[in-house]
Every structure is written in C-alpha cells, then in structure tokens.
Amino acid sequence: MSLHSRAVLPRAVLAAAAVAMLAVTGCSSDSDSSDSGSSSGGNGRGPITYVEGKDTTESGVVRQLVDKWNETHPDEQVTFKEQSNDADQQHDDLVQNLQAKQSNYDVIALDLPWTAEFAARNWLQPLTGEYALDTSALLPATVASGTYNNTLYAAPKNTNGGLLFYRKDLVPTAPTTWAEMMASCEVAKTNDMGCYAGQYAPYEGLTVNTAEAINSYGGTFVGPDGKTPTVDSPEARAGLQELVTAYSDGNIPKEAITYKEPESQSAFESGKLLFLRNWPSVYENANKDGSAVKDKVGVAPLPGSTGVGTSTLGGYNIAISAFSKNKATALDFLKFITGEQAQRIIGESGLPPVLPALYDDPALIEKMPYLPALKAGIENAVPRPVTPFYPAVSKAVQDNAYAALKGEKSVDQAIKDMQAGIESAGQ
C-alpha cells in the first residue's frame, strides 16, 4: 500500500529485522557520522542511474523528468531503473545494493522514513560542503524530512499531506480547530451519519493519525538524534486523549477502528461521514460520477488545538549513494529535480511539488483545487518520527494508540508504554 503521491508506507512488521541489521552494521547516530559518506565513491561526472519505485502516474512523470534532463546533458545521461510497486521489494533492493557498496545506483528515491535509516548506515552522501544543496526555496517541512542528526542527507522530490474533507453542503465553513469540528458533530447526528474518521486500524496509517494528533498538540516522539524518546509529555497525552475521547463518545464511528485509507474513503464517498482525514487523491475520486458526495466536497487543512493542525508528510526524498562514482553529476540532478522546471512537471502530473510558489499557480490550482489547503497543511507539517529505527518506533506508536482507542489502556499508560517502546527501539 502507498500513501498517494508516491509515498510508500514503511513496514512496521520489519521492526526486529531493521533493528538487528542496524546492530550488525554498527550504525551510529553520533554527529561524526555526517561526513562518513564523502570518502566513498567519487565526485566525477558522467552517466548516472536513478532508482525509484514503479512510476504509476498517468503522465509517466519520472520518465518525463529523465527525458528533460537528458535533452541537455548528452554526456551525463540518466538511466531510470524502475523498481516494483511493492514497498518491501523497493526497500530490500536498495538495502542489498547499498550494503554491498555497489556503485551502480547513483541517485535513489526514498520513502521518508528510510532516509534516517540509510543515513545512519552511512549509505548516503551528506549534502554538505562541496555537495551542499540550496534548500532555501523549498517547503521547510520537506527539507526537515531529509535531515537526520542535524545533517541534510536527502532532497525532497515531491511531497504530500493529510487533508480534511468535509460536506460543504452540510457544513458551509470548515472547522479550524478540533473543538470546532467536534461541535459540528451535531450536524452529523441530525443527518444520521458518522461525524469524523481517519485511519485507525492497527497499521502504519494509525501511526500517521496518532502522530498528527500528538504533533498538533505540541507533542513529539524522538529527539534530533533519532533515538531519544520524547513522547512522554502532557502535550502528547492531550493529543491522544482527543482521539480516544472522540472514539469513546461516538464522534468517531465504532467501525472506524477497522479503517485503512480505502475503507475510510468509501465511507465518506457513500455519504456516511461528515468529515474525513485522508490524502489528496480522495478529492478527484469523491467528485467522480457515482459518488454520493459529488460536488459536495469541501477541503481544508487538518484542524488542530488552536488553529491549523499538524499534518504528517508523505512524499519521496532523493539522495546520492555514498558509493556513486559520479557524485558531481548526481548533485546536479538533485538540483534539477528540486528546481522550478522539474517541480512544475511534477505538479502538472498531479503530485504535490516541494516549491511553495507553485501552490499559488492558477493553472495548477485548476488541476488540483485542494492545493491552497494542502499548502497551509504542509507549512505546518512534520515528518513521521525521523529515526533509523522507524519500523520499531512506528509499531510502538500504533500498538499503544490502538490499545488506548479500544479502551484496553488508559491514555496515560499508552503514552508511558509508547515511550518505553521507542526507547527499546533505539537500543
């Protein structure tokens, strides 16, 4: 499964394997690891290979980007190695190649949580010194997603964020806070429908929804080192408590405990929900013929404690392999991908770009009417916990949030156990 806009979900089930592999490779999150990749490979110029999962966009956006680059770089041609559409297979292919220190993968596309994992293993070229990348024009949250231990290791290629979809025929003005949204649940009761739902089945989507709730109330999960747990806080308790209260009092329907993205989308499109948290792809589908809510869909940023909430980022990062022999060309390719020409191609393909200026472009807004709301959400967004132990951290988050939603643990106990689980993940 993927987060729309090519944001492939990581695999919480691989927690033990990820931690074990990190232990075997002797990875370190100490600050001196930031320069470790620069001595491998070479800073030459010449042909390079770009590796990414299957290009599922209708326009074939990756091939468009590669072709555009190749038009003006006859001696530095880029070959696109297209992986499968399966997240596990993509991850394993990259691990096998980089663990063997092979030089045939020059630039690689990474699901956001993989960035810290690969950086901690010294597989990525730090984007510092002669490899520095100017990120001043990019959305700050997307840059943060490529940063580990205070060092930039990857550039954002395209991004994504959660949005609030709502029935604008029943709620003319979107709620800006969680409390306002909960107050609007009376409208749902009057119309014999559920009020609000996200994704609460015990899988990666629950980690995302929990992170958004906790982050929106000022809570965090790990420190900058990627392993020190920080979730045991009043802010984290307040965020999780809002979800638990909404579920226990019925404002989040009981069946939502089984929802992943497709199930929650189906509930909204069939007219069973007043509000839905989901990814931007819902907008187009909800307005197709056959949808019960066609032309009745409003879009807004996720509501938070006092205003716009904190969305969890989706999307893809791109990084230079520490073992590439043509890093100078690879760096120029990163600059190209993050530049306006490439980002416009990405936006026109239906993927959210990482340049904020494009979110105000009338042509792109016509194609994606939700762009202004998405921009507001991404400006307040944060990545999922940036840690080399992400699968184990995600499992600690989703397991304890699920137990709290079902009433098997108090919010206080769930947060304490989440803290302990994150601490164990980094050991």
Coordinates of C-alpha atoms in Angstrom, one line a residue:
M1 CA 0.0 0.0 0.0
S2 CA 1.2 3.5 -0.6
L3 CA 0.4 7.0 0.6
H4 CA -0.9 8.7 -2.5
S5 CA 1.7 10.8 -4.4
R6 CA 4.2 8.0 -4.3
A7 CA 4.7 8.0 -0.5
V8 CA 5.2 4.3 0.2
L9 CA 4.3 3.1 3.6
P10 CA 7.1 1.6 5.6
R11 CA 6.8 -1.8 7.1
A12 CA 6.2 -1.9 10.8
V13 CA 6.4 -5.7 10.6
L14 CA 10.1 -5.4 9.8
A15 CA 10.9 -3.8 13.2
A16 CA 13.0 -6.6 14.6
A17 CA 14.8 -7.1 11.3
A18 CA 15.6 -3.4 10.9
V19 CA 17.0 -3.1 14.4
A20 CA 19.0 -6.3 14.0
M21 CA 20.5 -5.2 10.8
L22 CA 21.4 -1.8 12.3
A23 CA 23.2 -3.6 15.1
V24 CA 25.1 -5.8 12.7
T25 CA 26.3 -2.9 10.6
G26 CA 27.4 -1.0 13.7
C27 CA 25.5 2.2 12.7
S28 CA 25.9 5.2 14.8
S29 CA 23.8 8.3 15.4
D30 CA 26.8 10.2 16.7
S31 CA 27.4 13.6 15.0
D32 CA 30.7 12.4 13.4
S33 CA 28.7 10.1 11.1
S34 CA 27.7 13.1 9.0
D35 CA 30.9 13.1 7.0
S36 CA 31.2 9.4 6.6
G37 CA 29.9 9.1 3.1
S38 CA 32.1 11.6 1.5
S39 CA 35.2 9.3 1.2
S40 CA 33.3 6.6 -0.7
G41 CA 32.7 6.6 -4.4
G42 CA 33.9 9.6 -6.4
N43 CA 32.9 13.1 -7.4
G44 CA 33.2 12.5 -11.1
R45 CA 30.9 13.3 -13.9
G46 CA 29.3 11.0 -16.4
P47 CA 26.2 8.8 -16.9
I48 CA 24.2 8.0 -13.7
T49 CA 21.3 5.7 -12.8
Y50 CA 18.3 7.0 -10.9
V51 CA 16.3 4.4 -9.0
E52 CA 12.7 4.7 -7.9
G53 CA 9.6 2.6 -7.5
K54 CA 7.2 2.0 -10.3
D55 CA 6.0 5.2 -11.9
T56 CA 2.3 4.9 -11.5
T57 CA 1.3 8.4 -12.6
E58 CA -0.7 8.6 -15.8
S59 CA 1.8 11.0 -17.3
G60 CA 4.8 9.0 -16.5
V61 CA 6.3 11.8 -14.6
V62 CA 9.7 10.1 -13.8
R63 CA 10.4 9.4 -17.4
Q64 CA 9.4 13.0 -18.3
L65 CA 11.9 14.3 -15.8
V66 CA 14.7 12.0 -17.0
D67 CA 14.0 12.8 -20.7
K68 CA 14.1 16.6 -19.9
W69 CA 17.4 16.2 -18.2
N70 CA 18.8 14.0 -21.0
E71 CA 17.9 16.6 -23.6
T72 CA 20.6 19.0 -22.3
H73 CA 23.1 16.6 -20.8
P74 CA 24.4 14.4 -23.7
D75 CA 27.5 13.3 -21.7
E76 CA 25.7 12.8 -18.4
Q77 CA 22.7 10.8 -19.4
V78 CA 20.4 9.5 -16.7
T79 CA 19.1 5.9 -16.8
F80 CA 15.8 5.3 -14.9
K81 CA 15.8 2.0 -13.1
E82 CA 12.2 1.3 -12.3
Q83 CA 11.6 -0.9 -9.2
S84 CA 8.4 -2.7 -8.4
N85 CA 5.4 -1.0 -6.8
D86 CA 5.9 -3.1 -3.7
A87 CA 7.4 -1.1 -0.7
D88 CA 9.2 -4.2 0.8
Q89 CA 10.8 -5.1 -2.6
Q90 CA 11.9 -1.5 -3.2
H91 CA 13.5 -1.3 0.3
D92 CA 15.1 -4.7 0.1
D93 CA 16.6 -3.9 -3.4
L94 CA 18.1 -0.7 -2.1
V95 CA 19.5 -2.4 1.0
Q96 CA 21.1 -5.2 -1.0
N97 CA 22.7 -2.8 -3.4
L98 CA 24.0 -0.3 -0.8
Q99 CA 25.1 -2.9 1.8
A100 CA 27.3 -4.4 -0.9
K101 CA 28.7 -0.8 -1.6
Q102 CA 27.8 -1.1 -5.3
S103 CA 28.3 2.0 -7.4
N104 CA 25.6 1.3 -10.0
Y105 CA 22.8 3.1 -8.1
D106 CA 23.8 6.8 -8.1
V107 CA 20.6 8.6 -7.1
I108 CA 17.9 6.8 -5.1
A109 CA 14.3 7.7 -4.2
L110 CA 13.5 7.0 -0.6
D111 CA 10.2 6.8 1.3
L112 CA 10.6 9.5 4.0
P113 CA 11.3 7.1 7.0
W114 CA 14.0 5.3 5.1
T115 CA 16.2 8.5 4.9
A116 CA 17.3 8.3 8.6
E117 CA 17.8 4.5 8.4
F118 CA 20.1 4.7 5.3
A119 CA 21.9 7.8 6.6
A120 CA 22.7 6.1 9.9
R121 CA 24.2 3.2 7.9
N122 CA 26.5 5.7 6.1
W123 CA 24.9 4.8 2.8
L124 CA 24.0 8.3 1.7
Q125 CA 26.2 11.2 0.7
P126 CA 25.7 14.1 3.2
L127 CA 24.6 17.2 1.3
T128 CA 27.2 19.4 3.0
G129 CA 30.5 21.0 1.9
E130 CA 31.1 20.6 -1.8
Y131 CA 27.8 18.6 -2.0
A132 CA 25.7 21.3 -0.3
L133 CA 22.3 21.9 -1.8
D134 CA 20.5 25.2 -1.5
T135 CA 17.1 24.4 0.0
S136 CA 16.0 28.0 0.9
A137 CA 13.2 28.0 -1.8
L138 CA 11.7 24.6 -0.7
L139 CA 9.0 24.0 1.8
P140 CA 10.8 23.7 5.2
A141 CA 8.9 20.7 6.4
T142 CA 10.0 18.8 3.3
V143 CA 13.6 19.7 3.9
A144 CA 13.3 18.5 7.5
S145 CA 12.2 15.1 6.2
G146 CA 15.6 14.7 4.6
T147 CA 17.5 15.8 7.7
Y148 CA 18.9 13.4 10.2
N149 CA 21.1 14.2 13.2
N150 CA 21.1 17.9 12.1
T151 CA 22.6 17.0 8.7
L152 CA 20.9 17.1 5.3
Y153 CA 21.1 13.7 3.6
A154 CA 18.3 13.9 1.0
A155 CA 16.4 16.4 -1.1
P156 CA 12.6 16.4 -1.3
K157 CA 11.3 15.3 -4.7
N158 CA 7.5 15.5 -4.2
T159 CA 5.5 15.8 -1.0
N160 CA 2.1 15.1 0.4
G161 CA 0.0 15.8 3.4
G162 CA -3.2 14.9 5.1
L163 CA -6.3 17.0 4.4
L164 CA -9.7 17.4 6.0
F165 CA -12.5 16.6 3.6
Y166 CA -16.0 17.7 4.6
R167 CA -19.6 18.0 3.3
K168 CA -19.8 21.6 2.3
D169 CA -23.5 21.3 1.7
L170 CA -24.0 20.5 5.4
V171 CA -21.1 22.5 6.9
P172 CA -20.6 25.7 4.9
T173 CA -17.4 26.7 6.8
A174 CA -14.7 24.3 7.6
P175 CA -13.7 24.0 11.3
T176 CA -10.3 25.4 12.1
T177 CA -9.8 23.6 15.4
W178 CA -10.5 20.1 16.7
A179 CA -13.1 21.5 19.2
E180 CA -15.0 23.3 16.4
M181 CA -15.1 20.1 14.4
M182 CA -16.4 18.1 17.4
A183 CA -19.0 20.7 18.0
S184 CA -20.2 20.2 14.4
C185 CA -20.9 16.6 15.1
E186 CA -24.4 17.6 16.0
V187 CA -24.9 18.1 12.3
A188 CA -23.9 14.5 11.6
K189 CA -26.3 13.2 14.2
T190 CA -29.1 15.2 12.7
N191 CA -28.3 13.7 9.3
D192 CA -27.9 10.2 10.7
M193 CA -24.3 9.9 9.6
G194 CA -20.9 9.4 11.3
C195 CA -19.1 12.6 12.2
Y196 CA -15.3 12.1 11.7
A197 CA -12.9 9.4 10.7
G198 CA -9.3 8.8 9.8
Q199 CA -7.4 5.6 9.7
Y200 CA -7.5 3.6 12.9
A201 CA -6.8 0.0 12.0
P202 CA -3.5 -1.3 13.6
Y203 CA -1.1 -0.5 10.7
E204 CA 1.1 2.4 9.5
G205 CA -2.0 4.7 8.9
L206 CA -2.7 4.6 12.6
T207 CA 0.9 5.8 13.3
V208 CA 0.2 8.7 10.9
N209 CA -3.1 9.6 12.5
T210 CA -1.7 9.4 16.0
A211 CA 1.3 11.5 15.0
E212 CA -0.9 14.2 13.6
A213 CA -3.0 14.3 16.8
I214 CA 0.1 14.4 19.1
N215 CA 2.0 16.8 16.9
S216 CA -1.0 19.1 16.7
Y217 CA -1.0 19.5 20.4
G218 CA 2.7 20.1 20.6
G219 CA 4.0 16.6 21.4
T220 CA 6.9 14.9 19.7
F221 CA 8.3 11.3 19.6
V222 CA 12.1 11.4 19.3
G223 CA 14.8 13.9 19.7
P224 CA 17.2 15.1 17.0
D225 CA 19.4 12.1 17.5
G226 CA 16.6 9.9 16.2
K227 CA 16.6 7.6 19.3
T228 CA 15.9 9.6 22.5
P229 CA 12.2 9.2 23.3
T230 CA 10.3 12.4 23.9
V231 CA 6.6 11.3 23.7
D232 CA 6.0 11.1 27.5
S233 CA 4.7 14.6 27.8
P234 CA 1.5 16.5 28.7
E235 CA 1.2 17.6 25.1
A236 CA 1.3 14.1 23.7
R237 CA -1.3 13.0 26.3
A238 CA -3.6 15.8 25.2
G239 CA -3.4 14.9 21.6
L240 CA -4.0 11.2 22.0
Q241 CA -6.8 12.0 24.5
E242 CA -8.7 13.9 21.8
L243 CA -8.7 10.8 19.6
V244 CA -9.7 8.5 22.4
T245 CA -12.5 10.7 23.6
A246 CA -13.9 11.2 20.1
Y247 CA -13.9 7.4 19.6
S248 CA -15.4 6.6 23.0
D249 CA -18.2 9.1 22.7
G250 CA -19.1 8.1 19.1
N251 CA -18.0 11.2 17.2
I252 CA -15.5 8.8 15.5
P253 CA -17.8 5.8 14.5
K254 CA -17.0 2.5 16.1
E255 CA -16.4 0.8 12.7
A256 CA -13.5 3.3 12.1
I257 CA -11.3 1.0 14.3
T258 CA -11.1 -1.1 11.1
Y259 CA -10.5 1.7 8.6
K260 CA -7.5 2.0 6.4
E261 CA -7.4 4.6 3.6
P262 CA -9.7 2.8 1.2
E263 CA -12.4 2.0 3.8
S264 CA -12.5 5.5 5.2
Q265 CA -12.6 6.9 1.7
S266 CA -15.5 4.6 0.8
A267 CA -17.4 5.7 3.9
F268 CA -17.1 9.3 3.0
E269 CA -17.9 8.8 -0.7
S270 CA -21.0 6.9 0.2
G271 CA -22.3 9.7 2.4
K272 CA -21.7 8.0 5.7
L273 CA -19.3 10.7 7.1
L274 CA -19.4 14.4 7.6
F275 CA -15.6 14.8 8.0
L276 CA -12.7 12.7 6.7
R277 CA -9.0 12.8 7.2
N278 CA -7.2 11.4 4.2
W279 CA -4.8 12.1 1.4
P280 CA -5.4 14.5 -1.6
S281 CA -6.2 11.7 -4.0
V282 CA -9.7 11.5 -2.3
Y283 CA -10.7 14.8 -3.9
E284 CA -10.8 13.6 -7.5
N285 CA -12.4 10.2 -6.6
A286 CA -15.0 11.8 -4.4
N287 CA -16.1 14.0 -7.3
K288 CA -16.5 11.3 -9.9
D289 CA -19.8 10.1 -11.3
G290 CA -21.3 7.6 -8.9
S291 CA -20.0 9.2 -5.8
A292 CA -22.8 10.2 -3.4
V293 CA -20.9 13.4 -2.5
K294 CA -20.0 14.6 -6.0
D295 CA -19.9 18.4 -6.0
K296 CA -20.5 18.5 -2.2
V297 CA -16.9 18.1 -1.1
G298 CA -15.0 20.8 0.7
V299 CA -11.3 20.7 1.5
A300 CA -9.4 22.3 4.4
P301 CA -6.2 21.9 6.4
L302 CA -6.5 19.5 9.3
P303 CA -7.8 21.2 12.4
G304 CA -5.5 21.4 15.4
S305 CA -5.7 22.6 19.1
T306 CA -5.8 26.3 18.4
G307 CA -5.8 26.5 14.6
V308 CA -4.4 24.6 11.6
G309 CA -3.2 21.2 12.8
T310 CA 0.0 19.4 12.0
S311 CA -0.2 17.1 9.0
T312 CA 2.2 14.2 8.6
L313 CA 4.2 14.4 5.5
G314 CA 4.1 11.9 2.7
G315 CA 6.1 12.0 -0.5
Y316 CA 9.5 10.9 -1.7
N317 CA 13.1 12.1 -1.0
I318 CA 16.0 11.6 -3.3
A319 CA 19.6 11.0 -2.2
I320 CA 23.0 10.4 -3.6
S321 CA 24.5 7.0 -2.9
A322 CA 27.7 7.2 -0.9
F323 CA 29.2 4.7 -3.4
S324 CA 28.4 6.6 -6.6
K325 CA 31.4 7.4 -8.8
N326 CA 29.7 10.4 -10.4
K327 CA 28.5 12.4 -7.5
A328 CA 29.1 15.7 -9.2
T329 CA 26.5 14.7 -11.8
A330 CA 24.3 13.2 -9.2
L331 CA 24.3 16.5 -7.2
D332 CA 23.4 18.5 -10.4
F333 CA 20.5 16.0 -10.9
L334 CA 19.2 16.7 -7.4
K335 CA 19.4 20.5 -8.1
F336 CA 17.5 19.9 -11.3
I337 CA 14.7 17.8 -9.6
T338 CA 14.2 20.5 -6.9
G339 CA 14.2 23.3 -9.4
E340 CA 11.2 25.1 -10.8
Q341 CA 11.1 23.4 -14.2
A342 CA 11.1 19.9 -12.8
Q343 CA 8.8 20.8 -9.9
R344 CA 6.3 22.2 -12.4
I345 CA 6.4 18.9 -14.3
I346 CA 5.8 17.1 -11.0
G347 CA 2.9 19.4 -10.1
E348 CA 1.3 19.0 -13.6
S349 CA 1.4 15.3 -13.2
G350 CA -0.8 15.6 -10.1
L351 CA 1.9 15.2 -7.4
P352 CA 2.3 17.9 -4.8
P353 CA 5.5 19.9 -5.5
V354 CA 8.0 21.0 -2.9
L355 CA 8.3 24.6 -4.2
P356 CA 5.7 26.8 -2.2
A357 CA 5.4 29.3 -5.1
L358 CA 3.7 26.6 -7.3
Y359 CA 0.9 26.2 -4.8
D360 CA -0.3 29.6 -5.9
D361 CA -0.2 28.9 -9.6
P362 CA -3.7 29.3 -11.2
A363 CA -3.1 26.5 -13.7
L364 CA -2.1 24.0 -11.1
I365 CA -4.9 25.1 -8.8
E366 CA -7.4 24.4 -11.6
K367 CA -6.0 20.9 -11.9
M368 CA -5.8 20.4 -8.1
P369 CA -8.3 22.7 -6.4
Y370 CA -7.1 21.5 -3.0
L371 CA -3.6 23.0 -3.4
P372 CA -4.2 26.1 -1.2
A373 CA -5.4 23.9 1.7
L374 CA -2.6 21.5 1.1
K375 CA -0.1 24.3 1.2
A376 CA -1.4 25.5 4.5
G377 CA -1.2 22.0 5.9
I378 CA 2.3 21.3 4.7
E379 CA 3.5 24.6 6.0
N380 CA 2.5 23.2 9.4
A381 CA 3.5 19.7 8.7
V382 CA 6.2 17.5 10.2
P383 CA 7.8 14.2 9.0
R384 CA 7.0 11.0 10.8
P385 CA 9.5 10.4 13.6
V386 CA 12.9 10.8 12.0
T387 CA 14.8 7.8 13.3
P388 CA 16.9 5.0 11.9
F389 CA 14.7 2.6 13.9
Y390 CA 11.5 3.7 12.3
P391 CA 9.7 0.4 11.9
A392 CA 10.1 -0.4 15.6
V393 CA 9.1 3.2 16.6
S394 CA 6.0 3.0 14.4
K395 CA 5.0 -0.3 15.9
A396 CA 5.3 1.2 19.4
V397 CA 3.1 4.1 18.4
Q398 CA 0.4 2.2 16.6
D399 CA 0.1 -0.7 19.1
N400 CA -0.3 1.7 22.1
A401 CA -2.7 4.1 20.3
Y402 CA -4.8 1.1 19.2
A403 CA -5.0 -0.2 22.8
A404 CA -6.0 3.3 24.0
L405 CA -8.7 3.6 21.4
K406 CA -10.2 0.2 22.3
G407 CA -10.1 1.1 26.0
E408 CA -7.6 -1.6 26.8
K409 CA -5.1 1.0 28.2
S410 CA -5.6 4.4 29.6
V411 CA -4.1 7.3 27.7
D412 CA -1.5 7.8 30.4
Q413 CA -0.4 4.1 30.3
A414 CA -0.4 4.1 26.5
I415 CA 1.9 7.1 26.4
K416 CA 4.2 5.6 29.0
D417 CA 4.4 2.3 27.1
M418 CA 4.9 4.2 23.8
Q419 CA 7.9 5.9 25.4
A420 CA 9.3 2.6 26.6
G421 CA 8.8 1.1 23.2
I422 CA 10.6 3.9 21.5
E423 CA 13.5 3.7 23.9
S424 CA 13.8 -0.1 23.3
A425 CA 13.8 0.5 19.6
G426 CA 17.0 2.5 19.8
Q427 CA 18.9 0.1 21.9

